[in-house]
PDB file of C-alpha atoms in Angstrom:
ATOM      1  CA  GLU Q   1      -1.334  -2.671   3.922  1.00  0.00           C
ATOM      2  CA  ILE Q   2       0.645  -1.457   1.265  1.00  0.00           C
ATOM      3  CA  VAL Q   3       4.424  -0.697   1.193  1.00  0.00           C
ATOM      4  CA  LEU Q   4       6.181   1.933  -0.732  1.00  0.00           C
ATOM      5  CA  THR Q   5       9.475   1.274  -1.343  1.00  0.00           C
ATOM      6  CA  GLN Q   6      11.390   4.700  -2.904  1.00  0.00           C
ATOM      7  CA  SER Q   7      14.964   4.597  -4.484  1.00  0.00           C
ATOM      8  CA  PRO Q   8      16.957   5.553  -3.776  1.00  0.00           C
ATOM      9  CA  ASP Q   9      17.275   7.306  -0.080  1.00  0.00           C
ATOM     10  CA  PHE Q  10      19.629   9.793  -0.792  1.00  0.00           C
ATOM     11  CA  ARG Q  11      21.003  11.794  -3.887  1.00  0.00           C
ATOM     12  CA  SER Q  12      23.499  14.620  -3.664  1.00  0.00           C
ATOM     13  CA  VAL Q  13      23.642  16.275  -7.525  1.00  0.00           C
ATOM     14  CA  THR Q  14      24.635  19.256  -9.470  1.00  0.00           C
ATOM     15  CA  PRO Q  15      22.445  21.674 -10.630  1.00  0.00           C
ATOM     16  CA  LYS Q  16      20.934  21.347 -13.995  1.00  0.00           C
ATOM     17  CA  GLU Q  17      21.259  17.478 -13.538  1.00  0.00           C
ATOM     18  CA  LYS Q  18      18.332  15.070 -14.372  1.00  0.00           C
ATOM     19  CA  VAL Q  19      17.075  13.318 -11.338  1.00  0.00           C
ATOM     20  CA  THR Q  20      14.722  10.138 -10.979  1.00  0.00           C
ATOM     21  CA  ILE Q  21      13.499   8.594  -7.968  1.00  0.00           C
ATOM     22  CA  THR Q  22      11.312   5.608  -8.265  1.00  0.00           C
ATOM     23  CA  CYS Q  23       8.545   4.107  -6.044  1.00  0.00           C
ATOM     24  CA  ARG Q  24       7.551   0.998  -5.970  1.00  0.00           C
ATOM     25  CA  ALA Q  25       4.493  -0.534  -4.203  1.00  0.00           C
ATOM     26  CA  SER Q  26       3.945  -3.980  -2.644  1.00  0.00           C
ATOM     27  CA  GLN Q  27       0.857  -4.703  -4.644  1.00  0.00           C
ATOM     28  CA  SER Q  28      -0.996  -2.765  -7.566  1.00  0.00           C
ATOM     29  CA  ILE Q  29      -2.698   0.404  -7.060  1.00  0.00           C
ATOM     30  CA  GLY Q  30      -3.505   1.563 -10.649  1.00  0.00           C
ATOM     31  CA  ARG Q  31      -2.331   4.854 -11.137  1.00  0.00           C
ATOM     32  CA  SER Q  32      -3.409   6.198  -7.358  1.00  0.00           C
ATOM     33  CA  LEU Q  33      -0.057   7.165  -6.524  1.00  0.00           C
ATOM     34  CA  HIS Q  34       1.147  10.856  -5.794  1.00  0.00           C
ATOM     35  CA  TRP Q  35       4.275  12.727  -4.961  1.00  0.00           C
ATOM     36  CA  TYR Q  36       5.450  15.705  -2.624  1.00  0.00           C
ATOM     37  CA  GLN Q  37       8.195  17.760  -2.097  1.00  0.00           C
ATOM     38  CA  GLN Q  38       9.202  18.969   1.547  1.00  0.00           C
ATOM     39  CA  LYS Q  39      11.900  20.989   2.664  1.00  0.00           C
ATOM     40  CA  PRO Q  40      13.036  21.308   6.328  1.00  0.00           C
ATOM     41  CA  ASP Q  41      10.293  23.106   8.524  1.00  0.00           C
ATOM     42  CA  GLN Q  42       7.611  23.225   5.938  1.00  0.00           C
ATOM     43  CA  SER Q  43       4.468  21.303   4.861  1.00  0.00           C
ATOM     44  CA  PRO Q  44       4.652  18.523   2.098  1.00  0.00           C
ATOM     45  CA  LYS Q  45       3.518  20.194  -1.321  1.00  0.00           C
ATOM     46  CA  LEU Q  46       1.570  18.201  -3.755  1.00  0.00           C
ATOM     47  CA  LEU Q  47       3.548  17.950  -6.937  1.00  0.00           C
ATOM     48  CA  ILE Q  48       2.049  15.254  -9.284  1.00  0.00           C
ATOM     49  CA  LYS Q  49      -1.172  13.225  -8.512  1.00  0.00           C
ATOM     50  CA  ASP Q  50      -2.449  10.127 -10.297  1.00  0.00           C
ATOM     51  CA  ALA Q  51       0.833   9.189 -11.343  1.00  0.00           C
ATOM     52  CA  SER Q  52       1.439  11.511 -14.120  1.00  0.00           C
ATOM     53  CA  GLN Q  53      -0.787  14.803 -13.594  1.00  0.00           C
ATOM     54  CA  SER Q  54       1.126  17.837 -12.645  1.00  0.00           C
ATOM     55  CA  PHE Q  55      -0.342  19.807  -9.769  1.00  0.00           C
ATOM     56  CA  SER Q  56      -1.316  23.385 -10.636  1.00  0.00           C
ATOM     57  CA  GLY Q  57       1.517  25.658 -10.395  1.00  0.00           C
ATOM     58  CA  VAL Q  58       4.500  23.296 -10.519  1.00  0.00           C
ATOM     59  CA  PRO Q  59       7.076  23.956 -12.696  1.00  0.00           C
ATOM     60  CA  SER Q  60       7.223  21.925 -15.783  1.00  0.00           C
ATOM     61  CA  ARG Q  61      10.666  19.687 -15.302  1.00  0.00           C
ATOM     62  CA  PHE Q  62       8.735  17.638 -12.400  1.00  0.00           C
ATOM     63  CA  SER Q  63       6.767  14.699 -13.965  1.00  0.00           C
ATOM     64  CA  GLY Q  64       5.552  11.576 -13.217  1.00  0.00           C
ATOM     65  CA  SER Q  65       5.117   8.122 -14.936  1.00  0.00           C
ATOM     66  CA  GLY Q  66       3.741   4.826 -13.958  1.00  0.00           C
ATOM     67  CA  SER Q  67       1.311   2.692 -12.987  1.00  0.00           C
ATOM     68  CA  GLY Q  68       0.482  -0.544 -11.323  1.00  0.00           C
ATOM     69  CA  THR Q  69       3.261  -1.289  -8.720  1.00  0.00           C
ATOM     70  CA  ASP Q  70       6.423   1.070 -10.394  1.00  0.00           C
ATOM     71  CA  PHE Q  71       6.354   4.564 -10.423  1.00  0.00           C
ATOM     72  CA  THR Q  72       8.789   7.542 -11.543  1.00  0.00           C
ATOM     73  CA  LEU Q  73       9.169  11.033 -10.346  1.00  0.00           C
ATOM     74  CA  THR Q  74      11.957  13.132 -12.761  1.00  0.00           C
ATOM     75  CA  ILE Q  75      13.300  16.595 -12.157  1.00  0.00           C
ATOM     76  CA  ASP Q  76      14.560  17.797 -15.230  1.00  0.00           C
ATOM     77  CA  SER Q  77      17.095  20.110 -15.345  1.00  0.00           C
ATOM     78  CA  LEU Q  78      17.404  20.238 -10.978  1.00  0.00           C
ATOM     79  CA  GLU Q  79      17.272  23.731  -9.787  1.00  0.00           C
ATOM     80  CA  PRO Q  80      18.818  24.703  -6.429  1.00  0.00           C
ATOM     81  CA  GLU Q  81      15.873  25.276  -5.040  1.00  0.00           C
ATOM     82  CA  ASP Q  82      14.787  21.598  -5.622  1.00  0.00           C
ATOM     83  CA  ALA Q  83      16.899  20.803  -2.632  1.00  0.00           C
ATOM     84  CA  ALA Q  84      14.095  18.648  -0.602  1.00  0.00           C
ATOM     85  CA  THR Q  85      12.693  15.433   0.520  1.00  0.00           C
ATOM     86  CA  TYR Q  86      10.336  13.424  -1.820  1.00  0.00           C
ATOM     87  CA  TYR Q  87       7.555  11.506  -0.844  1.00  0.00           C
ATOM     88  CA  CYS Q  88       5.571   9.329  -2.756  1.00  0.00           C
ATOM     89  CA  HIS Q  89       1.579   8.447  -1.584  1.00  0.00           C
ATOM     90  CA  GLN Q  90      -0.774   5.794  -2.455  1.00  0.00           C
ATOM     91  CA  SER Q  91      -4.422   6.094  -1.771  1.00  0.00           C
ATOM     92  CA  GLY Q  92      -5.114   3.140  -3.980  1.00  0.00           C
ATOM     93  CA  ASN Q  93      -5.877   1.116  -1.361  1.00  0.00           C
ATOM     94  CA  LEU Q  94      -6.737   1.790   2.562  1.00  0.00           C
ATOM     95  CA  PRO Q  95      -5.131   2.215   4.678  1.00  0.00           C
ATOM     96  CA  GLU Q  96      -3.095   5.117   2.737  1.00  0.00           C
ATOM     97  CA  THR Q  97       0.765   5.009   2.806  1.00  0.00           C
ATOM     98  CA  PHE Q  98       3.878   7.034   2.002  1.00  0.00           C
ATOM     99  CA  GLY Q  99       7.206   5.813   1.214  1.00  0.00           C
ATOM    100  CA  GLN Q 100      10.061   6.637   3.157  1.00  0.00           C
ATOM    101  CA  GLY Q 101      11.308   9.589   1.483  1.00  0.00           C
ATOM    102  CA  THR Q 102      14.497  10.551  -0.835  1.00  0.00           C
ATOM    103  CA  LYS Q 103      16.460  13.155   0.198  1.00  0.00           C
ATOM    104  CA  VAL Q 104      17.998  15.262  -2.744  1.00  0.00           C
ATOM    105  CA  GLU Q 105      20.893  17.288  -2.126  1.00  0.00           C
ATOM    106  CA  ILE Q 106      22.864  19.785  -3.975  1.00  0.00           C
ATOM    107  CA  LYS Q 107      26.370  19.120  -4.815  1.00  0.00           C
TER     108      LYS Q 107
ATOM    109  CA  GLN R   1      -7.629  28.737  -1.523  1.00  0.00           C
ATOM    110  CA  VAL R   2      -8.321  26.783   0.995  1.00  0.00           C
ATOM    111  CA  GLN R   3      -6.183  27.167   4.275  1.00  0.00           C
ATOM    112  CA  LEU R   4      -5.852  24.829   7.100  1.00  0.00           C
ATOM    113  CA  GLN R   5      -4.584  25.514  10.576  1.00  0.00           C
ATOM    114  CA  GLU R   6      -3.944  22.814  13.210  1.00  0.00           C
ATOM    115  CA  SER R   7      -4.437  23.850  16.893  1.00  0.00           C
ATOM    116  CA  GLY R   8      -4.111  22.034  20.090  1.00  0.00           C
ATOM    117  CA  PRO R   9      -1.622  21.434  23.228  1.00  0.00           C
ATOM    118  CA  GLY R  10       1.994  21.057  22.343  1.00  0.00           C
ATOM    119  CA  LEU R  11       2.763  18.838  25.459  1.00  0.00           C
ATOM    120  CA  VAL R  12       0.679  15.701  26.478  1.00  0.00           C
ATOM    121  CA  LYS R  13       1.681  13.509  29.328  1.00  0.00           C
ATOM    122  CA  PRO R  14       1.886   9.942  28.772  1.00  0.00           C
ATOM    123  CA  SER R  15      -1.354   7.933  29.288  1.00  0.00           C
ATOM    124  CA  GLN R  16      -3.329  11.070  28.369  1.00  0.00           C
ATOM    125  CA  THR R  17      -5.526  12.183  25.243  1.00  0.00           C
ATOM    126  CA  LEU R  18      -3.744  13.902  22.514  1.00  0.00           C
ATOM    127  CA  SER R  19      -6.297  16.211  21.312  1.00  0.00           C
ATOM    128  CA  LEU R  20      -6.067  18.446  18.128  1.00  0.00           C
ATOM    129  CA  THR R  21      -8.733  20.823  15.572  1.00  0.00           C
ATOM    130  CA  CYS R  22      -8.349  21.425  12.079  1.00  0.00           C
ATOM    131  CA  THR R  23      -9.537  24.904  11.509  1.00  0.00           C
ATOM    132  CA  VAL R  24     -10.529  25.403   7.445  1.00  0.00           C
ATOM    133  CA  SER R  25     -11.200  28.491   6.220  1.00  0.00           C
ATOM    134  CA  GLY R  26     -12.009  29.387   2.228  1.00  0.00           C
ATOM    135  CA  GLY R  27     -13.769  26.601   1.775  1.00  0.00           C
ATOM    136  CA  SER R  28     -16.549  24.426   3.310  1.00  0.00           C
ATOM    137  CA  ILE R  29     -15.711  21.210   5.092  1.00  0.00           C
ATOM    138  CA  SER R  30     -19.109  20.352   3.998  1.00  0.00           C
ATOM    139  CA  SER R  31     -18.080  20.441   0.089  1.00  0.00           C
ATOM    140  CA  ALA R  32     -18.843  17.166  -1.527  1.00  0.00           C
ATOM    141  CA  GLY R  33     -15.686  15.116  -2.470  1.00  0.00           C
ATOM    142  CA  TYR R  34     -13.064  15.912  -0.299  1.00  0.00           C
ATOM    143  CA  TYR R  35     -11.796  13.981   2.750  1.00  0.00           C
ATOM    144  CA  TRP R  36     -10.107  15.618   5.709  1.00  0.00           C
ATOM    145  CA  SER R  37      -7.316  13.790   6.899  1.00  0.00           C
ATOM    146  CA  TRP R  38      -4.610  13.881   9.803  1.00  0.00           C
ATOM    147  CA  ILE R  39      -1.023  12.824   8.651  1.00  0.00           C
ATOM    148  CA  ARG R  40       1.888  12.868  11.527  1.00  0.00           C
ATOM    149  CA  GLN R  41       5.534  13.047  11.261  1.00  0.00           C
ATOM    150  CA  HIS R  42       8.013  11.379  13.754  1.00  0.00           C
ATOM    151  CA  PRO R  43      11.184  13.652  14.540  1.00  0.00           C
ATOM    152  CA  GLY R  44      13.409  13.319  11.479  1.00  0.00           C
ATOM    153  CA  LYS R  45      11.410  10.594  10.004  1.00  0.00           C
ATOM    154  CA  GLY R  46       8.799   9.799   6.887  1.00  0.00           C
ATOM    155  CA  LEU R  47       4.922  10.722   6.953  1.00  0.00           C
ATOM    156  CA  GLU R  48       2.623   8.547   8.229  1.00  0.00           C
ATOM    157  CA  TRP R  49      -1.242   8.710   7.515  1.00  0.00           C
ATOM    158  CA  ILE R  50      -3.646   8.574  10.607  1.00  0.00           C
ATOM    159  CA  GLY R  51      -6.777   8.382   8.561  1.00  0.00           C
ATOM    160  CA  TYR R  52      -9.543  10.574   7.473  1.00  0.00           C
ATOM    161  CA  ILE R  53     -13.371  12.131   7.854  1.00  0.00           C
ATOM    162  CA  TYR R  54     -15.878  13.010   5.589  1.00  0.00           C
ATOM    163  CA  TYR R  55     -18.118  15.616   6.527  1.00  0.00           C
ATOM    164  CA  SER R  56     -21.007  13.406   6.784  1.00  0.00           C
ATOM    165  CA  GLY R  57     -18.936  11.945   9.729  1.00  0.00           C
ATOM    166  CA  SER R  58     -17.762   8.726   8.122  1.00  0.00           C
ATOM    167  CA  THR R  59     -14.378   7.975   9.093  1.00  0.00           C
ATOM    168  CA  TYR R  60     -11.408   5.482   8.127  1.00  0.00           C
ATOM    169  CA  TYR R  61      -8.479   5.281  10.831  1.00  0.00           C
ATOM    170  CA  LYS R  62      -4.900   3.190  10.299  1.00  0.00           C
ATOM    171  CA  PRO R  63      -5.602  -0.273  11.943  1.00  0.00           C
ATOM    172  CA  SER R  64      -2.534   0.274  14.132  1.00  0.00           C
ATOM    173  CA  LEU R  65      -4.177   3.411  15.429  1.00  0.00           C
ATOM    174  CA  ARG R  66      -7.865   2.234  15.664  1.00  0.00           C
ATOM    175  CA  SER R  67      -8.219   1.092  19.125  1.00  0.00           C
ATOM    176  CA  ARG R  68      -7.281   4.792  20.461  1.00  0.00           C
ATOM    177  CA  LEU R  69      -8.024   7.100  17.708  1.00  0.00           C
ATOM    178  CA  THR R  70     -11.381   9.263  17.427  1.00  0.00           C
ATOM    179  CA  MET R  71     -11.854  11.840  14.601  1.00  0.00           C
ATOM    180  CA  SER R  72     -14.833  14.363  14.541  1.00  0.00           C
ATOM    181  CA  VAL R  73     -16.066  16.998  12.271  1.00  0.00           C
ATOM    182  CA  ASP R  74     -17.799  20.098  13.401  1.00  0.00           C
ATOM    183  CA  THR R  75     -19.639  21.576  10.325  1.00  0.00           C
ATOM    184  CA  SER R  76     -21.046  24.759  12.050  1.00  0.00           C
ATOM    185  CA  LYS R  77     -17.275  25.609  12.961  1.00  0.00           C
ATOM    186  CA  ASN R  78     -15.912  24.342   9.569  1.00  0.00           C
ATOM    187  CA  GLN R  79     -13.495  22.459  11.702  1.00  0.00           C
ATOM    188  CA  PHE R  80     -12.317  18.341  12.292  1.00  0.00           C
ATOM    189  CA  SER R  81     -10.651  17.099  15.604  1.00  0.00           C
ATOM    190  CA  LEU R  82      -8.574  14.295  16.070  1.00  0.00           C
ATOM    191  CA  LYS R  83      -8.453  12.717  19.623  1.00  0.00           C
ATOM    192  CA  LEU R  84      -5.758   9.925  20.388  1.00  0.00           C
ATOM    193  CA  SER R  85      -5.936   7.985  23.592  1.00  0.00           C
ATOM    194  CA  SER R  86      -3.195   6.652  26.035  1.00  0.00           C
ATOM    195  CA  VAL R  87      -0.405   8.238  24.170  1.00  0.00           C
ATOM    196  CA  THR R  88       3.023   7.147  24.787  1.00  0.00           C
ATOM    197  CA  ALA R  89       6.348   8.842  23.273  1.00  0.00           C
ATOM    198  CA  ALA R  90       5.864   6.772  20.330  1.00  0.00           C
ATOM    199  CA  ASP R  91       3.137   9.611  19.494  1.00  0.00           C
ATOM    200  CA  THR R  92       5.719  12.435  19.720  1.00  0.00           C
ATOM    201  CA  ALA R  93       5.435  14.063  15.974  1.00  0.00           C
ATOM    202  CA  VAL R  94       4.272  16.794  14.373  1.00  0.00           C
ATOM    203  CA  TYR R  95       0.644  16.162  13.585  1.00  0.00           C
ATOM    204  CA  TYR R  96      -0.563  17.788  10.005  1.00  0.00           C
ATOM    205  CA  CYS R  97      -4.259  18.105   8.951  1.00  0.00           C
ATOM    206  CA  ALA R  98      -4.839  18.037   4.987  1.00  0.00           C
ATOM    207  CA  ARG R  99      -7.519  18.159   2.490  1.00  0.00           C
ATOM    208  CA  GLU R 100      -8.115  15.264   0.090  1.00  0.00           C
ATOM    209  CA  GLY R 101      -9.137  15.004  -3.525  1.00  0.00           C
ATOM    210  CA  ALA R 102     -11.694  12.543  -4.330  1.00  0.00           C
ATOM    211  CA  SER R 103      -8.811  10.121  -5.949  1.00  0.00           C
ATOM    212  CA  GLY R 104      -6.620  10.985  -2.503  1.00  0.00           C
ATOM    213  CA  TRP R 105      -4.178  13.628  -3.355  1.00  0.00           C
ATOM    214  CA  CYS R 106      -3.638  15.958  -0.916  1.00  0.00           C
ATOM    215  CA  GLN R 107      -3.686  19.364  -2.131  1.00  0.00           C
ATOM    216  CA  SER R 108      -3.767  21.392   0.901  1.00  0.00           C
ATOM    217  CA  TRP R 109      -2.195  21.100   4.249  1.00  0.00           C
ATOM    218  CA  GLY R 110      -1.734  22.728   7.460  1.00  0.00           C
ATOM    219  CA  GLN R 111       1.521  24.245   8.718  1.00  0.00           C
ATOM    220  CA  GLY R 112       1.822  21.373  11.262  1.00  0.00           C
ATOM    221  CA  THR R 113       1.826  21.408  14.764  1.00  0.00           C
ATOM    222  CA  LEU R 114       4.353  19.741  17.569  1.00  0.00           C
ATOM    223  CA  VAL R 115       3.110  17.424  19.803  1.00  0.00           C
ATOM    224  CA  THR R 116       5.551  16.185  22.559  1.00  0.00           C
ATOM    225  CA  VAL R 117       4.442  13.603  24.928  1.00  0.00           C
ATOM    226  CA  SER R 118       6.357  13.966  27.986  1.00  0.00           C
ATOM    227  CA  SER R 119       5.708  13.979  31.908  1.00  0.00           C
TER     228      SER R 119
END
């Protein structure tokens, strides 16, 4: 089973700050890495698919990059509504797995 | 816009079987290229992928749950289901159903249903 390790576990940031979250896979998964945003008591929402493709309707301040074992989610100019937990998810190897999550709090 | 809705008992006794159904609307469960998944989230914890089923009935289950897990699909009702046997308190979680695109991204999720295992 592929282990996805996200860092950091927690970020407290001010609005308009740039946030970078990394996701490292225990073995290569190509570009089969996706990012989700989950707010309290809500279902996760897809932000980025296949490492760098923005999902329909997602604000342009969200972007993804990476391949192989190292991936990054970047939020340019954080908005207050971006307070949430962010998860990476790999589908390159079965069973699919998720990272442990990164909680982003607004100061 | 495909929508998914989980349904089933919110309380299950230990050693019994947890049964959930996901009803798909706004699209056909028989659409080629989509997989129908179950994902759970233990209280206050992260997401755990459980497995998926294709409309043809082919499945993949997470190995650690494989001995207790059964998924099925009913194309006539546009539904798919999960059964998890011999549950314990460790199976208490919010269970989500989701639609996975061909490369595995989950673009549509149900709202989730909390299942508590307790006597």
